mmCIF file of C-alpha atoms in Angstrom:
data_model
loop_
_atom_site.group_PDB
_atom_site.id
_atom_site.type_symbol
_atom_site.label_atom_id
_atom_site.label_comp_id
_atom_site.label_asym_id
_atom_site.label_seq_id
_atom_site.Cartn_x
_atom_site.Cartn_y
_atom_site.Cartn_z
ATOM 1 C CA UNK M 277 -3.425 26.531 -15.059
ATOM 2 C CA UNK M 278 -4.650 25.979 -18.663
ATOM 3 C CA UNK M 279 -8.560 26.638 -19.757
ATOM 4 C CA UNK M 280 -9.310 24.736 -22.713
ATOM 5 C CA UNK M 281 -12.025 22.644 -24.232
ATOM 6 C CA UNK M 282 -10.602 19.590 -23.018
ATOM 7 C CA UNK M 283 -9.569 20.569 -19.372
ATOM 8 C CA UNK M 284 -13.239 21.944 -19.177
ATOM 9 C CA UNK M 285 -14.637 18.681 -20.241
ATOM 10 C CA UNK M 286 -12.547 17.488 -17.402
ATOM 11 C CA UNK M 287 -13.717 19.856 -14.204
ATOM 12 C CA UNK M 288 -17.318 19.121 -15.716
ATOM 13 C CA UNK M 289 -16.438 15.141 -15.249
ATOM 14 C CA UNK M 290 -15.368 16.413 -11.769
ATOM 15 C CA UNK M 291 -18.335 18.389 -11.088
ATOM 16 C CA UNK M 292 -20.894 15.275 -12.198
ATOM 17 C CA UNK M 293 -19.573 13.319 -8.558
ATOM 18 C CA UNK M 294 -21.374 15.123 -6.454
ATOM 19 C CA UNK M 295 -24.478 15.500 -8.611
ATOM 20 C CA UNK M 296 -23.725 11.854 -9.924
ATOM 21 C CA UNK M 297 -24.015 11.020 -5.576
ATOM 22 C CA UNK M 298 -26.741 13.615 -4.307
ATOM 23 C CA UNK M 299 -29.121 11.114 -6.818
ATOM 24 C CA UNK M 300 -29.094 8.344 -3.929
ATOM 25 C CA UNK M 301 -29.783 10.093 -0.761
ATOM 26 C CA UNK M 302 -32.658 12.346 0.417
ATOM 27 C CA UNK M 303 -34.381 14.469 -0.101
ATOM 28 C CA UNK M 304 -33.800 12.980 -3.981
ATOM 29 C CA UNK M 305 -34.862 9.207 -3.040
ATOM 30 C CA UNK M 306 -38.190 10.525 -1.828
ATOM 31 C CA UNK M 307 -38.969 12.889 -5.002
ATOM 32 C CA UNK M 308 -38.218 10.311 -7.511
ATOM 33 C CA UNK M 309 -38.803 6.834 -8.092
ATOM 34 C CA UNK M 310 -36.057 4.785 -7.703
ATOM 35 C CA UNK M 311 -35.990 4.016 -11.526
ATOM 36 C CA UNK M 312 -35.685 6.910 -12.982
ATOM 37 C CA UNK M 313 -32.531 7.603 -10.096
ATOM 38 C CA UNK M 314 -31.570 4.798 -11.462
ATOM 39 C CA UNK M 315 -31.407 5.673 -15.291
ATOM 40 C CA UNK M 316 -30.362 9.402 -14.038
ATOM 41 C CA UNK M 317 -26.985 7.907 -12.480
ATOM 42 C CA UNK M 318 -26.671 5.838 -15.458
ATOM 43 C CA UNK M 319 -26.872 7.964 -18.014
ATOM 44 C CA UNK M 320 -24.858 10.690 -15.427
ATOM 45 C CA UNK M 321 -22.200 7.873 -15.284
ATOM 46 C CA UNK M 322 -22.472 7.073 -19.335
ATOM 47 C CA UNK M 323 -21.692 10.591 -19.604
ATOM 48 C CA UNK M 324 -19.044 10.593 -17.930
ATOM 49 C CA UNK M 325 -17.133 8.475 -19.633
ATOM 50 C CA UNK M 326 -17.761 9.494 -23.118
ATOM 51 C CA UNK M 327 -16.620 12.581 -21.773
ATOM 52 C CA UNK M 328 -13.530 11.310 -20.856
ATOM 53 C CA UNK M 329 -12.711 9.555 -24.022
ATOM 54 C CA UNK M 330 -13.439 13.097 -26.042
ATOM 55 C CA UNK M 331 -11.544 14.896 -23.881
ATOM 56 C CA UNK M 332 -8.070 12.869 -24.248
ATOM 57 C CA UNK M 333 -9.211 12.545 -28.336
ATOM 58 C CA UNK M 334 -9.901 16.572 -28.484
ATOM 59 C CA UNK M 335 -6.322 17.435 -26.368
ATOM 60 C CA UNK M 336 -4.670 15.155 -28.625
ATOM 61 C CA UNK M 337 -5.967 15.940 -32.022
ATOM 62 C CA UNK M 338 -5.822 19.921 -30.910
ATOM 63 C CA UNK M 339 -2.326 19.545 -29.493
ATOM 64 C CA UNK M 340 -4.015 20.682 -25.864
ATOM 65 C CA UNK M 341 -2.123 18.323 -24.153
ATOM 66 C CA UNK M 342 -1.085 20.024 -20.603
ATOM 67 C CA UNK M 343 0.418 18.906 -17.582
ATOM 68 C CA UNK M 344 -2.373 19.562 -15.616
ATOM 69 C CA UNK M 345 -4.842 18.077 -17.845
ATOM 70 C CA UNK M 346 -2.412 15.087 -17.621
ATOM 71 C CA UNK M 347 -2.649 14.773 -13.619
ATOM 72 C CA UNK M 348 -6.213 15.991 -13.389
ATOM 73 C CA UNK M 349 -7.862 13.729 -15.210
ATOM 74 C CA UNK M 350 -7.299 10.479 -14.328
ATOM 75 C CA UNK M 351 -7.925 11.645 -10.735
ATOM 76 C CA UNK M 352 -11.711 12.282 -12.076
ATOM 77 C CA UNK M 353 -11.616 8.963 -14.080
ATOM 78 C CA UNK M 354 -10.677 7.273 -10.947
ATOM 79 C CA UNK M 355 -13.100 9.591 -8.496
ATOM 80 C CA UNK M 356 -15.806 8.686 -10.593
ATOM 81 C CA UNK M 357 -15.648 5.366 -10.864
ATOM 82 C CA UNK M 358 -14.929 4.831 -7.077
ATOM 83 C CA UNK M 359 -17.680 6.754 -6.085
ATOM 84 C CA UNK M 360 -20.276 4.517 -8.099
ATOM 85 C CA UNK M 361 -18.242 1.620 -6.728
ATOM 86 C CA UNK M 362 -18.842 2.611 -3.560
ATOM 87 C CA UNK M 363 -22.450 2.794 -3.873
ATOM 88 C CA UNK M 364 -23.371 0.381 -5.555
ATOM 89 C CA UNK M 365 -21.847 -1.155 -2.709
ATOM 90 C CA UNK M 366 -23.690 0.031 -0.775
ATOM 91 C CA UNK M 367 -26.602 -0.431 -2.829
ATOM 92 C CA UNK M 368 -26.175 -4.040 -2.739
ATOM 93 C CA UNK M 369 -26.031 -4.116 -6.186
ATOM 94 C CA UNK M 370 -22.413 -6.158 -6.227
ATOM 95 C CA UNK M 371 -20.090 -7.188 -3.577
ATOM 96 C CA UNK M 372 -17.122 -4.915 -1.751
ATOM 97 C CA UNK M 373 -14.508 -7.390 -2.749
ATOM 98 C CA UNK M 374 -14.700 -5.938 -6.181
ATOM 99 C CA UNK M 375 -14.660 -2.394 -5.356
ATOM 100 C CA UNK M 376 -11.797 -2.987 -3.281
ATOM 101 C CA UNK M 377 -10.013 -4.762 -6.076
ATOM 102 C CA UNK M 378 -10.049 -2.324 -8.575
ATOM 103 C CA UNK M 379 -10.250 0.650 -5.981
ATOM 104 C CA UNK M 380 -7.171 -1.008 -4.724
ATOM 105 C CA UNK M 381 -5.517 -1.378 -8.100
ATOM 106 C CA UNK M 382 -6.130 2.141 -9.494
ATOM 107 C CA UNK M 383 -4.216 3.732 -6.283
ATOM 108 C CA UNK M 384 -1.542 1.382 -6.745
ATOM 109 C CA UNK M 385 -0.996 2.251 -10.304
ATOM 110 C CA UNK M 386 -1.519 5.885 -9.461
ATOM 111 C CA UNK M 387 1.359 5.465 -6.823
ATOM 112 C CA UNK M 388 3.427 3.614 -9.419
ATOM 113 C CA UNK M 389 2.796 6.407 -12.460
ATOM 114 C CA UNK M 390 3.903 9.042 -10.102
ATOM 115 C CA UNK M 391 6.527 7.694 -8.919
ATOM 116 C CA UNK M 392 8.160 6.864 -12.520
ATOM 117 C CA UNK M 393 6.826 10.068 -13.370
ATOM 118 C CA UNK M 394 9.296 11.707 -10.456
ATOM 119 C CA UNK M 395 12.102 9.433 -12.020
ATOM 120 C CA UNK M 396 11.843 10.595 -15.665
ATOM 121 C CA UNK M 397 10.188 6.810 -16.794
ATOM 122 C CA UNK M 398 6.608 8.088 -16.985
ATOM 123 C CA UNK M 399 6.398 6.279 -20.319
ATOM 124 C CA UNK M 400 6.991 2.633 -18.573
ATOM 125 C CA UNK M 401 3.753 2.839 -17.147
ATOM 126 C CA UNK M 402 1.938 4.118 -20.033
ATOM 127 C CA UNK M 403 -1.333 2.860 -20.600
ATOM 128 C CA UNK M 404 -1.491 -0.355 -22.174
ATOM 129 C CA UNK M 405 -4.158 -2.726 -23.780
ATOM 130 C CA UNK M 406 -4.298 -4.929 -21.030
ATOM 131 C CA UNK M 407 -5.884 -1.592 -18.995
ATOM 132 C CA UNK M 408 -8.340 -0.206 -22.190
ATOM 133 C CA UNK M 409 -9.682 -4.172 -22.014
ATOM 134 C CA UNK M 410 -10.175 -3.458 -17.992
ATOM 135 C CA UNK M 411 -11.375 -0.076 -18.324
ATOM 136 C CA UNK M 412 -13.835 -1.331 -20.750
ATOM 137 C CA UNK M 413 -15.276 -3.772 -18.959
ATOM 138 C CA UNK M 414 -15.669 -2.211 -15.906
ATOM 139 C CA UNK M 415 -17.824 0.456 -17.594
ATOM 140 C CA UNK M 416 -19.985 -1.503 -18.759
ATOM 141 C CA UNK M 417 -20.272 -3.271 -15.141
ATOM 142 C CA UNK M 418 -20.909 -0.703 -13.700
ATOM 143 C CA UNK M 419 -23.258 1.236 -16.410
ATOM 144 C CA UNK M 420 -25.797 -1.943 -16.386
ATOM 145 C CA UNK M 421 -25.233 -2.218 -12.570
ATOM 146 C CA UNK M 422 -26.308 1.619 -12.113
ATOM 147 C CA UNK M 423 -29.326 0.670 -13.812
ATOM 148 C CA UNK M 424 -29.998 -2.098 -11.764
ATOM 149 C CA UNK M 425 -33.441 -3.477 -13.249
ATOM 150 C CA UNK M 426 -33.348 -7.901 -13.361
ATOM 151 C CA UNK M 427 -35.798 -8.039 -16.091
ATOM 152 C CA UNK M 428 -35.009 -5.262 -18.571
ATOM 153 C CA UNK M 429 -36.305 -7.132 -21.387
ATOM 154 C CA UNK M 430 -36.010 -10.670 -20.091
ATOM 155 C CA UNK M 431 -32.266 -9.957 -19.199
ATOM 156 C CA UNK M 432 -30.788 -9.801 -15.265
ATOM 157 C CA UNK M 433 -28.761 -6.212 -15.407
ATOM 158 C CA UNK M 434 -27.652 -7.164 -11.922
ATOM 159 C CA UNK M 435 -26.235 -10.795 -12.756
ATOM 160 C CA UNK M 436 -24.495 -9.955 -16.056
ATOM 161 C CA UNK M 437 -23.100 -6.381 -14.597
ATOM 162 C CA UNK M 438 -21.279 -9.190 -11.879
ATOM 163 C CA UNK M 439 -20.250 -11.214 -14.421
ATOM 164 C CA UNK M 440 -18.214 -8.381 -16.431
ATOM 165 C CA UNK M 441 -17.207 -6.814 -12.534
ATOM 166 C CA UNK M 442 -16.004 -10.379 -12.384
ATOM 167 C CA UNK M 443 -14.072 -10.005 -15.735
ATOM 168 C CA UNK M 444 -12.850 -6.516 -14.509
ATOM 169 C CA UNK M 445 -11.669 -7.666 -11.748
ATOM 170 C CA UNK M 446 -9.717 -9.953 -12.842
ATOM 171 C CA UNK M 447 -7.962 -8.034 -15.616
ATOM 172 C CA UNK M 448 -7.712 -4.962 -13.390
ATOM 173 C CA UNK M 449 -5.433 -7.556 -11.284
ATOM 174 C CA UNK M 450 -3.181 -8.862 -13.958
ATOM 175 C CA UNK M 451 -2.873 -5.450 -15.785
ATOM 176 C CA UNK M 452 -1.310 -4.491 -11.578
ATOM 177 C CA UNK M 453 1.102 -7.186 -12.158
ATOM 178 C CA UNK M 454 1.525 -6.397 -15.685
ATOM 179 C CA UNK M 455 2.534 -2.756 -14.756
ATOM 180 C CA UNK M 456 4.208 -3.397 -11.698
ATOM 181 C CA UNK M 457 6.240 -5.869 -13.755
ATOM 182 C CA UNK M 458 7.076 -2.987 -16.637
ATOM 183 C CA UNK M 459 8.148 -0.333 -14.131
ATOM 184 C CA UNK M 460 10.377 -2.705 -12.274
ATOM 185 C CA UNK M 461 12.204 -3.207 -15.767
ATOM 186 C CA UNK M 462 12.638 0.337 -15.274
ATOM 187 C CA UNK M 463 14.064 0.029 -12.500
ATOM 188 C CA UNK M 464 16.455 -2.383 -12.998
ATOM 189 C CA UNK M 465 18.265 -0.510 -16.071
#
C-alpha cells in the first residue's frame, strides 16, 4: 500500500467518520449544546468534502494515483455520506426515502464499476457531469441539514436542505440510469 499525502487525506476522511458519528450520541450530547454539535458535525462533514476534492487533485497533479487510492477514495466518500444520511433520518431532518435512494444508488454504481473493472471496461462508467451535479446537490443538502437551523438569518436551512435533497435524489436516479446505460452499451459490444 503506497503512502503519500493524497492517501493520508483519504484515510483522514475515514477516521473522521467515527468522530462525526459520536457527536450525536451520549455522553457528547450531554456535554455540548445541540447547536454546537450541529455545527461541529457540519464542519467535519465540510472538511471531509474538501479533502475528497483535494486528495484527488493532489494525486493527479503529483502523479501519485494508485489502485489502492482509487479503491479507498470512493469507499471513504460513500461511508461518510451514508452515515450522514442515516443520522439525518434519525434526527428527523430528512426522509428515509432520500437516504434509501442515495445509498441504494451508491451501492449499485459501486458494484457496477467493480464489475466493469473486472471486465477491463472501468472507463465506461467513469464519473460524468450528471454525477458531479448530483454530488454537489447532495453535499450542500447534507451540510445544510447538519446545521439544522430553521431560522438562520431568516432562512429555513432544513427546508432548503430538503429541497436540495429532493434535487439530489432526482439526479441520483438520473445518473444511475445514465451509468447503467453506458455499461449496457459496453456489454453489447
